[in-house]
Structures are given as structure tokens and as C-alpha cells.
CSV table of C-alpha atoms in Angstrom, one decimal:
chain,number,residue,atom,x,y,z
A,359,GLU,CA,-42.5,-17.2,-17.2
A,360,VAL,CA,-39.9,-15.1,-15.9
A,361,GLN,CA,-36.6,-16.5,-17.3
A,362,LEU,CA,-32.8,-15.1,-16.9
A,363,VAL,CA,-30.4,-17.6,-18.6
A,364,GLU,CA,-26.5,-16.5,-18.1
A,365,SER,CA,-24.0,-17.2,-20.6
A,366,GLY,CA,-20.3,-16.3,-21.6
A,367,GLY,CA,-18.3,-17.6,-18.4
A,368,GLY,CA,-15.1,-19.7,-19.1
A,369,LEU,CA,-11.4,-19.8,-17.8
A,370,VAL,CA,-9.6,-16.9,-18.3
A,371,GLN,CA,-5.9,-16.0,-17.5
A,372,PRO,CA,-5.1,-13.5,-15.0
A,373,GLY,CA,-5.4,-10.0,-16.5
A,374,GLY,CA,-7.4,-10.8,-19.1
A,375,SER,CA,-11.3,-9.9,-20.0
A,376,LEU,CA,-14.4,-11.4,-20.5
A,377,ARG,CA,-18.1,-10.8,-21.3
A,378,LEU,CA,-20.9,-12.4,-19.4
A,379,SER,CA,-24.7,-11.6,-21.1
A,380,CYS,CA,-27.7,-12.7,-19.2
A,381,ALA,CA,-31.0,-12.7,-21.3
A,382,ALA,CA,-34.2,-11.9,-19.9
A,383,SER,CA,-37.9,-13.1,-20.8
A,384,GLY,CA,-41.2,-12.9,-19.6
A,385,PHE,CA,-41.2,-9.3,-17.6
A,386,THR,CA,-40.9,-6.1,-18.7
A,387,PHE,CA,-37.5,-6.0,-18.9
A,388,ASN,CA,-36.7,-1.9,-19.0
A,389,SER,CA,-39.0,-1.6,-15.9
A,390,TYR,CA,-36.3,-3.3,-13.8
A,391,TRP,CA,-33.1,-2.4,-12.2
A,392,MET,CA,-30.6,-5.3,-12.9
A,393,HIS,CA,-27.8,-6.5,-10.8
A,394,TRP,CA,-25.3,-9.1,-11.0
A,395,VAL,CA,-24.1,-10.9,-7.6
A,396,ARG,CA,-21.1,-13.5,-7.6
A,397,GLN,CA,-20.9,-16.5,-5.2
A,398,ALA,CA,-16.8,-17.8,-4.9
A,399,PRO,CA,-16.3,-21.3,-4.6
A,400,GLY,CA,-18.0,-22.8,-1.4
A,401,LYS,CA,-18.6,-19.3,-0.2
A,402,GLY,CA,-21.4,-16.3,0.2
A,403,LEU,CA,-23.2,-14.2,-1.9
A,404,VAL,CA,-21.6,-10.8,-2.8
A,405,TRP,CA,-23.1,-8.1,-4.4
A,406,VAL,CA,-21.3,-7.0,-8.0
A,407,SER,CA,-23.3,-4.4,-9.7
A,408,ARG,CA,-26.9,-2.4,-11.0
A,409,ILE,CA,-28.2,-0.8,-13.3
A,410,HIS,CA,-31.4,1.0,-13.9
A,411,GLY,CA,-33.9,-0.2,-16.5
A,412,GLU,CA,-34.4,3.3,-18.0
A,413,ASP,CA,-31.7,5.6,-17.5
A,414,SER,CA,-28.7,3.2,-16.9
A,415,ARG,CA,-27.5,4.5,-13.9
A,416,THR,CA,-25.0,2.5,-12.4
A,417,ALA,CA,-23.0,1.3,-8.9
A,418,TYR,CA,-20.4,-1.0,-8.3
A,419,ALA,CA,-18.7,-2.7,-5.4
A,420,ASP,CA,-15.4,-1.3,-4.7
A,421,SER,CA,-13.8,-4.5,-5.4
A,422,VAL,CA,-14.8,-4.1,-9.3
A,423,LYS,CA,-14.9,-0.7,-9.8
A,424,GLY,CA,-13.0,0.4,-12.9
A,425,ARG,CA,-12.0,-3.2,-14.0
A,426,PHE,CA,-15.9,-4.1,-14.3
A,427,THR,CA,-18.6,-2.5,-16.6
A,428,ILE,CA,-22.1,-3.2,-16.5
A,429,SER,CA,-24.7,-2.3,-19.5
A,430,ARG,CA,-28.0,-3.1,-21.1
A,431,ASP,CA,-29.5,-3.7,-24.4
A,432,ASN,CA,-33.6,-3.1,-23.8
A,433,ALA,CA,-33.7,-3.4,-27.6
A,434,LYS,CA,-32.6,-7.0,-26.5
A,435,ASN,CA,-33.6,-7.9,-23.1
A,436,THR,CA,-30.0,-8.6,-22.5
A,437,LEU,CA,-28.1,-7.1,-19.7
A,438,TYR,CA,-24.0,-7.7,-19.9
A,439,LEU,CA,-21.1,-7.2,-17.2
A,440,GLN,CA,-17.7,-6.4,-19.3
A,441,MET,CA,-15.0,-7.9,-16.7
A,442,ASN,CA,-11.3,-6.6,-17.7
A,443,SER,CA,-7.8,-6.9,-15.8
A,444,LEU,CA,-9.4,-10.2,-14.3
A,445,ARG,CA,-7.7,-11.7,-11.0
A,446,ALA,CA,-7.8,-14.7,-9.1
A,447,GLU,CA,-10.0,-13.6,-6.4
A,448,ASP,CA,-12.8,-13.2,-9.1
A,449,THR,CA,-12.9,-16.5,-9.6
A,450,ALA,CA,-16.5,-17.2,-9.1
A,451,VAL,CA,-20.6,-17.9,-10.4
A,452,TYR,CA,-22.2,-15.1,-11.6
A,453,TYR,CA,-25.8,-14.6,-11.1
A,454,CYS,CA,-27.8,-12.0,-12.8
A,455,ALA,CA,-31.3,-11.2,-11.0
A,456,SER,CA,-34.1,-8.9,-11.7
A,457,ASP,CA,-35.0,-6.2,-9.0
A,458,PRO,CA,-39.0,-4.7,-9.2
A,459,ASP,CA,-37.7,-1.6,-7.1
A,460,TYR,CA,-41.2,-2.4,-5.7
A,461,GLY,CA,-42.8,0.7,-3.5
A,462,GLY,CA,-38.9,1.6,-2.8
A,463,PHE,CA,-37.8,-1.3,-2.0
A,464,SER,CA,-35.2,-2.9,-3.6
A,465,PHE,CA,-34.5,-7.2,-3.9
A,466,PHE,CA,-33.6,-9.6,-6.1
A,467,GLU,CA,-37.0,-11.1,-7.5
A,468,TYR,CA,-35.7,-13.5,-10.0
A,469,TRP,CA,-32.2,-15.1,-10.6
A,470,GLY,CA,-30.6,-16.8,-13.3
A,471,GLN,CA,-28.8,-20.1,-13.3
A,472,GLY,CA,-25.4,-19.0,-12.7
A,473,ALA,CA,-22.1,-18.6,-15.1
A,474,LEU,CA,-19.3,-19.7,-13.9
A,475,VAL,CA,-16.0,-17.8,-14.0
A,476,THR,CA,-12.5,-19.0,-13.6
A,477,VAL,CA,-9.3,-16.9,-13.6
A,478,SER,CA,-6.0,-19.2,-13.9
A,479,SER,CA,-3.0,-19.5,-15.0
B,1082,ASP,CA,-20.1,-0.4,3.8
B,1083,ILE,CA,-23.4,-1.7,5.9
B,1084,GLN,CA,-22.4,-4.9,7.5
B,1085,MET,CA,-25.0,-7.9,8.0
B,1086,THR,CA,-24.2,-10.5,11.0
B,1087,GLN,CA,-26.4,-13.7,10.8
B,1088,SER,CA,-26.6,-16.1,13.4
B,1089,PRO,CA,-26.3,-18.7,14.0
B,1090,SER,CA,-23.7,-19.9,11.1
B,1091,SER,CA,-25.0,-23.2,11.1
B,1092,LEU,CA,-27.9,-25.3,13.1
B,1093,SER,CA,-29.7,-28.8,12.9
B,1094,ALA,CA,-33.0,-29.0,13.4
B,1095,SER,CA,-35.8,-31.9,13.2
B,1096,VAL,CA,-39.0,-31.8,11.0
B,1097,GLY,CA,-41.8,-29.9,12.8
B,1098,ASP,CA,-39.5,-27.8,14.7
B,1099,ARG,CA,-39.6,-23.9,14.6
B,1100,VAL,CA,-36.4,-22.4,13.6
B,1101,THR,CA,-35.1,-18.8,13.9
B,1102,ILE,CA,-32.3,-17.3,12.3
B,1103,THR,CA,-31.5,-13.6,13.2
B,1104,CYS,CA,-29.7,-10.9,11.3
B,1105,ARG,CA,-28.1,-7.5,12.4
B,1106,ALA,CA,-27.3,-4.7,10.8
B,1107,SER,CA,-24.3,-2.6,11.6
B,1108,GLN,CA,-26.4,0.5,11.4
B,1109,ARG,CA,-30.4,1.2,11.2
B,1110,ILE,CA,-31.9,-0.1,7.6
B,1111,SER,CA,-35.3,0.5,8.4
B,1112,ARG,CA,-37.3,-2.4,6.8
B,1113,TYR,CA,-34.9,-2.5,3.8
B,1114,LEU,CA,-33.7,-5.9,4.4
B,1115,ASN,CA,-34.5,-9.1,2.2
B,1116,TRP,CA,-34.1,-12.9,2.9
B,1117,TYR,CA,-33.2,-15.8,0.7
B,1118,GLN,CA,-33.0,-19.6,0.7
B,1119,GLN,CA,-30.2,-21.4,-1.5
B,1120,LYS,CA,-30.3,-25.1,-1.8
B,1121,PRO,CA,-27.0,-27.2,-2.6
B,1122,GLY,CA,-26.1,-26.4,-6.3
B,1123,LYS,CA,-28.7,-24.0,-7.0
B,1124,ALA,CA,-29.4,-20.3,-7.6
B,1125,PRO,CA,-30.9,-18.4,-4.5
B,1126,LYS,CA,-34.3,-17.8,-4.4
B,1127,LEU,CA,-36.3,-15.3,-2.7
B,1128,LEU,CA,-38.3,-15.6,0.4
B,1129,ILE,CA,-39.0,-12.2,2.2
B,1130,PHE,CA,-38.7,-8.8,1.2
B,1131,ALA,CA,-38.9,-5.7,2.6
B,1132,ALA,CA,-38.4,-7.4,5.9
B,1133,SER,CA,-42.0,-9.0,6.5
B,1134,SER,CA,-43.3,-9.3,3.0
B,1135,LEU,CA,-43.5,-13.0,1.9
B,1136,GLN,CA,-42.8,-13.7,-1.9
B,1137,SER,CA,-45.4,-15.0,-4.0
B,1138,GLY,CA,-45.4,-18.5,-4.1
B,1139,VAL,CA,-43.1,-19.2,-0.8
B,1140,PRO,CA,-44.8,-20.9,2.0
B,1141,SER,CA,-46.5,-19.4,4.4
B,1142,SER,CA,-44.4,-21.3,7.2
B,1143,PHE,CA,-41.9,-18.6,6.0
B,1144,SER,CA,-42.3,-15.6,8.1
B,1145,GLY,CA,-39.8,-12.2,8.8
B,1146,SER,CA,-39.8,-9.7,11.2
B,1147,GLY,CA,-37.9,-6.9,12.7
B,1148,SER,CA,-36.8,-3.2,11.4
B,1149,GLY,CA,-33.8,-0.8,12.0
B,1150,THR,CA,-30.9,-3.3,12.7
B,1151,ASP,CA,-32.4,-6.6,14.2
B,1152,PHE,CA,-34.7,-9.1,12.2
B,1153,THR,CA,-35.4,-12.8,11.9
B,1154,LEU,CA,-36.9,-15.2,9.6
B,1155,THR,CA,-38.6,-17.8,11.0
B,1156,ILE,CA,-39.6,-21.4,10.0
B,1157,SER,CA,-42.6,-22.3,12.0
B,1158,SER,CA,-42.7,-26.3,11.0
B,1159,LEU,CA,-39.8,-27.2,9.5
B,1160,GLN,CA,-39.5,-29.7,6.4
B,1161,PRO,CA,-37.2,-31.6,4.8
B,1162,GLU,CA,-37.4,-29.5,1.6
B,1163,ASP,CA,-36.6,-26.8,4.1
B,1164,LEU,CA,-32.5,-28.0,4.0
B,1165,ALA,CA,-30.6,-24.6,2.6
B,1166,THR,CA,-28.6,-21.9,3.4
B,1167,TYR,CA,-30.2,-18.8,4.1
B,1168,TYR,CA,-29.0,-15.3,3.9
B,1169,CYS,CA,-30.1,-12.3,4.3
B,1170,GLN,CA,-29.5,-9.0,2.7
B,1171,GLN,CA,-29.6,-5.2,2.8
B,1172,SER,CA,-30.9,-2.9,0.3
B,1173,TYR,CA,-30.7,0.5,2.1
B,1174,SER,CA,-27.9,1.4,0.4
B,1175,THR,CA,-24.8,0.0,-2.2
B,1176,PRO,CA,-23.0,-1.5,-1.9
B,1177,TYR,CA,-26.1,-4.1,-0.9
B,1178,THR,CA,-24.6,-6.4,1.6
B,1179,PHE,CA,-25.5,-10.1,2.8
B,1180,GLY,CA,-24.9,-11.6,5.7
B,1181,GLN,CA,-22.5,-14.7,5.9
B,1182,GLY,CA,-25.4,-17.4,5.9
B,1183,THR,CA,-27.0,-19.8,7.9
B,1184,LYS,CA,-26.6,-23.4,7.0
B,1185,LEU,CA,-29.9,-25.3,8.1
B,1186,GLU,CA,-29.5,-29.3,8.2
B,1187,ILE,CA,-32.5,-31.6,9.2
B,1188,LYS,CA,-31.8,-33.9,12.0
């Protein structure tokens, strides 16, 4: 059974930092792209970042570029999101999602339960 | 960035109804279009990938079609458990973008 379990969310002051983790199991982790997607309270889904399974190529949304860093540890089957210089508008539930890149098509096949990040003084 | 526009933003239908949600991309995206279902308080769930491929375990009452800029998600016979918000998402190029969502209510 595929499982993605996020941790590390919480309350942080504006300008602060937080690191999210996503522990994966039930699939060959290093064969999958992994993504972070966020959802502000009462709002829609917004893609944040992705990382390749083997060569760790990355991409970011403009809204987080230069502030957030995605990384992975394939030996630990864990995905990370380091969030620095946090702003109130970063307040959201953050989901990790796996992407098999099946036949060249990218999609978010499995999702974690989400981690709430609240940026407030 | 590619903009994704869904319509309607909300709809109310009865059990057994055929429901169609449309999604339009601001530029041609071939078949790089996915659909997700999000129930209240839950993580999204993949329904359809590559415009028309049904994800394993998803009821066959769900189907997707389209190519280029115009896509549809169809529920052939609405069930009470289909109460949810539905999102389209393009994976043609980063930044990947979602539609604003369609909130489906059961009459």
C-alpha cells in the first residue's frame, strides 16, 4: 500500500523558516518525481515544486523561487521542503504527491494527508 | 504560465443525473490534462490522467475527454458520494497549474 506521510507543519512568524518532510512507502521512491502542492484555507490547489527521482532536477513556482528548496533522500525514502523567509500568504496545507511520469505524462498519483503551515505573528 | 479555466464554478444535480464539467487551457496542451476529486477535509484524489485514462480503482461512471485546449469530465450517473470539488490540472509545462475548481452539490 502506498503511503505518503507529511510532518513538520506548524505556526511560524513572518520571516521565519520551517522544514516539511514527506515519508514515502509502498513504491519505488527513486523512480518517481515528487511534488509539493499547497492549498490556502478555503482556496484552490497550487503547485509549488517538483524534483526528479534520480538526478534531483527541480522546478519551482515563481511565488516561492529563491525562498523554498525541495530535496529528497532516496536512502530514507523521504521528500523535504525547506521554507525560508515565510510570508503570511504562504499559510496553507502543504501536500506531497508522487508522480510516475507514465508514458511521458505527469500526474499526481498519490497524495499525503497534508501538513498545515500557518505564518502569523 | 498556462491558465486553466473551469466551468461551472459550482453546480447542483440530482442522484442519477449526468454531470459534465469543462476545463479550458489558455494554450494548446495536447492531452496533458488531469482531473482530481477533493472531498471536504480530505486530500485530492486522482480520477483521470492524460485527458481520458481512468485511474485504477476509480468508478467507470467517471470519464474524461478532450485534446488541445478543451476538456471535459463526465459523471454518467451521479451518486451521493460524488459530493466534492473537482479540479483540472495541466502537466504540459511547469509551473503546473490547476483550474479554480468546480464544487458539486447533490440536490
